[in-house]
Short mmCIF file of C-alpha atoms in Angstrom, two decimals:
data_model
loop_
_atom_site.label_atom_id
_atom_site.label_comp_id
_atom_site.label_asym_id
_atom_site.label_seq_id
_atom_site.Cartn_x
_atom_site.Cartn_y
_atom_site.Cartn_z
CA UNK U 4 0.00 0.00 0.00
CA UNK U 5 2.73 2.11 1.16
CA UNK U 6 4.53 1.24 -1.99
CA UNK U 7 1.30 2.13 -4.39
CA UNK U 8 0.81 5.88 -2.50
CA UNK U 9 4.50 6.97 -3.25
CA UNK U 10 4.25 5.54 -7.02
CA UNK U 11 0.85 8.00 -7.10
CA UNK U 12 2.82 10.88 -5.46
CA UNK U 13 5.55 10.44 -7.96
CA UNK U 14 3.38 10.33 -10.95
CA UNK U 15 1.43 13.67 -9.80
CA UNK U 16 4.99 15.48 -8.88
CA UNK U 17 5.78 14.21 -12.13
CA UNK U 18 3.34 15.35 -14.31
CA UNK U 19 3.15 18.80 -12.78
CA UNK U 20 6.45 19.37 -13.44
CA UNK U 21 6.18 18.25 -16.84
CA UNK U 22 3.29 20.95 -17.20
CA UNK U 23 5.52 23.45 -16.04
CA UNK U 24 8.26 22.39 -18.25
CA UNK U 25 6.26 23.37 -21.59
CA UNK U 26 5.89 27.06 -20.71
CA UNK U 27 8.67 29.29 -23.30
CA UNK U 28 9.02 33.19 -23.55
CA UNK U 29 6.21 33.46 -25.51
CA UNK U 30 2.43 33.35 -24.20
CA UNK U 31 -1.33 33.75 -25.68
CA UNK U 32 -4.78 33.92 -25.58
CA UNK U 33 -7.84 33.45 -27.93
CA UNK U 34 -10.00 36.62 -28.08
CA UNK U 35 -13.30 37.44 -29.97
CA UNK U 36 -14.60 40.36 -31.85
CA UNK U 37 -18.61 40.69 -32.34
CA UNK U 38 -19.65 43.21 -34.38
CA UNK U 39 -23.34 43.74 -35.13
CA UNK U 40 -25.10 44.37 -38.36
CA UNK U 41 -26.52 48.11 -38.41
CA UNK U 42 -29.12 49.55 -40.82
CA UNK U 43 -30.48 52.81 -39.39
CA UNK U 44 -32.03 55.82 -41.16
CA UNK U 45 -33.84 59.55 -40.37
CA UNK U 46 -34.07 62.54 -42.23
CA UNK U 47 -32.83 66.14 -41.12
CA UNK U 48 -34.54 69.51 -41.93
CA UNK U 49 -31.89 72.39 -42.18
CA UNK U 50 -34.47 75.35 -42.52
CA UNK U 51 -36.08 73.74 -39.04
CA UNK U 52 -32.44 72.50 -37.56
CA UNK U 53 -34.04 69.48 -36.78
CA UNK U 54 -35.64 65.95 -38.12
CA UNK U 55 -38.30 66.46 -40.34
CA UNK U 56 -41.24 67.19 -39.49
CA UNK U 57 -44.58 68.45 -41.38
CA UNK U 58 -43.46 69.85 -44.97
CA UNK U 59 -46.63 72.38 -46.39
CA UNK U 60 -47.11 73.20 -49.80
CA UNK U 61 -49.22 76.13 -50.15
CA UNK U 62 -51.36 76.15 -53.63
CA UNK U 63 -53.35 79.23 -53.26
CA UNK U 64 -55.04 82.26 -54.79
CA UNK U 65 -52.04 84.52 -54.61
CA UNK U 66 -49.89 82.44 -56.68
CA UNK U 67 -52.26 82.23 -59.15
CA UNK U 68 -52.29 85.52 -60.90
CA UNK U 69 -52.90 85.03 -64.46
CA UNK U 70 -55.35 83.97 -66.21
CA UNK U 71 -55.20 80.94 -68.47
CA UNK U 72 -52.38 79.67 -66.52
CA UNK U 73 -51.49 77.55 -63.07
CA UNK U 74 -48.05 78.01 -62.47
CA UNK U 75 -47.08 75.24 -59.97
CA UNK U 76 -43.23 76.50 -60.07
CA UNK U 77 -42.67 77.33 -56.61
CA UNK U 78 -44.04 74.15 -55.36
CA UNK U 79 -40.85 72.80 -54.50
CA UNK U 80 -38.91 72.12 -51.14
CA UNK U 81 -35.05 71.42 -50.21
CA UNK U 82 -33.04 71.42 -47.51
CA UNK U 83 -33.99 68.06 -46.62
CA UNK U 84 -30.93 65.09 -46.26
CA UNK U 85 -30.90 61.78 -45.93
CA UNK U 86 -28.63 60.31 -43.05
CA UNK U 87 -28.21 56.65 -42.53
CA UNK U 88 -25.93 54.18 -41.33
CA UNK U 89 -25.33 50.70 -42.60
CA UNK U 90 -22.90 47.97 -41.53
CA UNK U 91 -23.20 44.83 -43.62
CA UNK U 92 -21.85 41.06 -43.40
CA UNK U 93 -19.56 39.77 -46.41
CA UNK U 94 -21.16 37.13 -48.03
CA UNK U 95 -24.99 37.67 -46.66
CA UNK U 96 -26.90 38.10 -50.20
CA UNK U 97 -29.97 40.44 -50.13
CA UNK U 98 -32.69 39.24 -52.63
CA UNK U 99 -34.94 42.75 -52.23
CA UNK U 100 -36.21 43.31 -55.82
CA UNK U 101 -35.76 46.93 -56.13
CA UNK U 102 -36.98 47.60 -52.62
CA UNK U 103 -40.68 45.94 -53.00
CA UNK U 104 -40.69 42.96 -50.44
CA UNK U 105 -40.79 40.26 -52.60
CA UNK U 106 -37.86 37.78 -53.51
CA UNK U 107 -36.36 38.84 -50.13
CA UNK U 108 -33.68 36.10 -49.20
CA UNK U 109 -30.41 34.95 -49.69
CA UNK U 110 -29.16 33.74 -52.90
CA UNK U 111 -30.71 34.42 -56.30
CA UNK U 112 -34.37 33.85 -56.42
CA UNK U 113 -37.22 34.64 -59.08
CA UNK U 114 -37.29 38.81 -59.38
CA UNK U 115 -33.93 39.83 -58.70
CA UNK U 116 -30.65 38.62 -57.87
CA UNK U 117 -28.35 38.33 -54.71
CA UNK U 118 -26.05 41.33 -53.85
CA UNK U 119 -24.33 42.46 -50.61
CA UNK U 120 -26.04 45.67 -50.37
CA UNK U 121 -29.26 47.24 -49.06
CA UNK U 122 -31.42 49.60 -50.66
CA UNK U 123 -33.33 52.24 -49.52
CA UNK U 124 -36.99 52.98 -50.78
CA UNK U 125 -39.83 55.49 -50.85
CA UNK U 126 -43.33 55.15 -50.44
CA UNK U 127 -46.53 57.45 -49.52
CA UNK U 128 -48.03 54.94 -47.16
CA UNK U 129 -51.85 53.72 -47.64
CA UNK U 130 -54.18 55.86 -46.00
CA UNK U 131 -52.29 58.84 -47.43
CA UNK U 132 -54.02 61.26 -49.29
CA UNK U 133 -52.98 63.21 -52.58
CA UNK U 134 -54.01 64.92 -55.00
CA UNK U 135 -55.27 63.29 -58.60
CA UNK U 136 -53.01 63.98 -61.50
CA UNK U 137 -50.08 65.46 -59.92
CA UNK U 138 -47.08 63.50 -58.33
CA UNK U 139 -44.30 64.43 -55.35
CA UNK U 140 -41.02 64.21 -57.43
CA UNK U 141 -38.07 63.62 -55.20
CA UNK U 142 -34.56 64.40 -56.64
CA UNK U 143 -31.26 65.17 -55.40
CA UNK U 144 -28.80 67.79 -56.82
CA UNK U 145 -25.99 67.63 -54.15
CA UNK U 146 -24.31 64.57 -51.57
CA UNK U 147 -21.80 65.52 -48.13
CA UNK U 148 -20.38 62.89 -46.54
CA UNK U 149 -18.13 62.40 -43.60
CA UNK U 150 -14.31 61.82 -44.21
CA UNK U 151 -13.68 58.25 -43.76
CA UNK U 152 -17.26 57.55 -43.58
CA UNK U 153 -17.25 55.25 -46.24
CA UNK U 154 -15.84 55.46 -49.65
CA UNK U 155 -17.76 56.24 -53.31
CA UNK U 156 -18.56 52.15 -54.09
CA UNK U 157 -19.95 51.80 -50.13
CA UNK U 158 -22.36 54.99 -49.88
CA UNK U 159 -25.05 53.70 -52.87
CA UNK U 160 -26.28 55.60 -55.83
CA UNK U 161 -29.09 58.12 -56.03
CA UNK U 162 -31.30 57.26 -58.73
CA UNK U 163 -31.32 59.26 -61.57
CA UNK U 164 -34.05 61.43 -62.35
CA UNK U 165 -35.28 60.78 -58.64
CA UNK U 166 -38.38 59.04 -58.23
CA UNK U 167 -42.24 60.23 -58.56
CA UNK U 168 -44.80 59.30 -55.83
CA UNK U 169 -48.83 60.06 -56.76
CA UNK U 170 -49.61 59.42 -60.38
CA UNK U 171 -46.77 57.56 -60.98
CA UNK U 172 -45.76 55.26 -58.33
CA UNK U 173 -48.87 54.86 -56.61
CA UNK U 174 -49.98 54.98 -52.42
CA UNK U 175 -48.75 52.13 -50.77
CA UNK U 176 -45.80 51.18 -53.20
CA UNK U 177 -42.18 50.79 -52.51
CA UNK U 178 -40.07 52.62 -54.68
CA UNK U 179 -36.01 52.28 -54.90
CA UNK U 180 -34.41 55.98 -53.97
CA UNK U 181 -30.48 54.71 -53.28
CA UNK U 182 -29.24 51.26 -54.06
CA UNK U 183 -25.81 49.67 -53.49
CA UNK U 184 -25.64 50.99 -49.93
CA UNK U 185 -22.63 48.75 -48.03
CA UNK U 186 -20.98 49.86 -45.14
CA UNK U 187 -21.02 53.61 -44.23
CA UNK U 188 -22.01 56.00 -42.44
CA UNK U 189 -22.97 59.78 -43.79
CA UNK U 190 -22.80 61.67 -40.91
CA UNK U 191 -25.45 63.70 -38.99
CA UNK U 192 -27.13 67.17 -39.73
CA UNK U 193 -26.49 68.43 -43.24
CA UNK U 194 -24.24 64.99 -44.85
CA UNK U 195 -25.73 62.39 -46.57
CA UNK U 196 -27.95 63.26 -49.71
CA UNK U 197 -29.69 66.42 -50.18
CA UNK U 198 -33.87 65.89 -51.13
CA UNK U 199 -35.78 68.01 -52.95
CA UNK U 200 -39.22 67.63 -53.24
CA UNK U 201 -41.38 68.99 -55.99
CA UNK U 202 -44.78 68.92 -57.18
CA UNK U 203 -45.39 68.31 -61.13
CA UNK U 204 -48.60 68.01 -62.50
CA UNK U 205 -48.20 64.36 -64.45
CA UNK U 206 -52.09 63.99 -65.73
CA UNK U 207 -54.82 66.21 -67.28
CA UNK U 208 -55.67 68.96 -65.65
CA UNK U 209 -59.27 67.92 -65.13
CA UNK U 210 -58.30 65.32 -62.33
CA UNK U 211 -57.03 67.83 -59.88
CA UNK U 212 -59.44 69.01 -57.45
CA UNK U 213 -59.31 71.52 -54.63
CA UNK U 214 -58.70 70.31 -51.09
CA UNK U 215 -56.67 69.65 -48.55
CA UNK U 216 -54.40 66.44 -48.33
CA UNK U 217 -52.57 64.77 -45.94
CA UNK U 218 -50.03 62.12 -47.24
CA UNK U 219 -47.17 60.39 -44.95
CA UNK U 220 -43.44 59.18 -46.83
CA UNK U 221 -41.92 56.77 -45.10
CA UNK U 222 -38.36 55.86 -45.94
CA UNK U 223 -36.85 52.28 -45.45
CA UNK U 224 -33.41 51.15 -45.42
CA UNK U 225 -33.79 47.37 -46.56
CA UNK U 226 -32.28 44.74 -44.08
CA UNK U 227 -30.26 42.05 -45.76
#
């Protein structure tokens, strides 16, 4: 017995010591970094200094001043921009089909085809009113960005010729404003794109009617 406790004493001295024997000048660890996915959005007013809020256009008598005509030049807004941020996954496909809903997935699928990017879409959403024969044209003349924010292939593309909500794209449908958005951010305040909105009247004249209309835009930065 004795003999069997100092064989198990020697084996455990042993064995520690051979433990200790493996350690050199040089030492690590593992360590993990986790970094998120990130797709947020607003939009920024510069004549209010804030987020956007109501926007009015005012169609009345005292722009109207000759007759024969309806000038509907000065229906126009800017100073609105577009700030967003958007950290993406390599390899995670978005299927988004121009920023309608459907085909949404990774890999290619019937409607559109898989990209690592997001888009980010306009609609007037149902319930909205607006007037007959006339559409909301949104464009954008001008872009700031943030130094090191992203680079020219991460920030997306405006769409050229903007896009027209009413007559053209009607209530309730998605339509694509920026697409190939990766991983930026535009900074806050004035940066990102510039929006201008402007009403054009797209039908005959005989459709528009006298009221008052209240539409909502809501703006969506697709998820992957």
């Amino acid at each position: 017995m004795k003999s069997l406790k100092l064989l198990t004493a020697l084996f455990a001295i042993t064995s520690l010591t051979a433990l200790h024997a493996q350690d050199t000048n040089e030492a690590g660890h593992a360590m993990e970094i986790n970094i998120s996915e990130v797709a947020l959005l607003d939009i920024y007013d510069e004549n209010e200094g804030s987020e956007a809020g109501t926007i009015t256009f005012e169609l009345d008598n005292s722009s109207i001043t000759e007759a024969g005509l309806y000038d509907m030049s000065g229906a126009t807004y800017t100073g609105l921009w577009l700030n967003y941020t958007s950290l993406i996954a390599e390899g995670k496909g978005n299927n988004s089909n121009n920023g309608n809903g459907k085909g949404k997935g990774k890999g290619k699928g019937k409607g559109g085809s898989s990209k690592d990017s997001r888009n980010i879409s306009v609609q007037m959403e149902k319930n909205s009113e607006f007037p007959e024969g006339l559409d909301l044209v949104i464009t954008s003349s001008q872009s700031s960005f943030v130094p090191n924010g992203g680079d020219a292939d991460s920030r997306g593309e405006f769409v050229s010729g903007g896009v027209a909500l009413g007559a053209t794209t009607k209530i309730g449908k998605n339509i694509t404003l920026i697409e190939g958005i990766k991983s930026v951010y535009t900074g806050d305040g004035a940066k990102g794109f510039q929006l201008t909105y402007t009403l054009n009247q797209t039908d005959n004249f005989s459709l528009v009617k006298a009221g008052n209309y209240t539409a909502t835009l809501k703006y969506t930065l697709s998820e992957l």
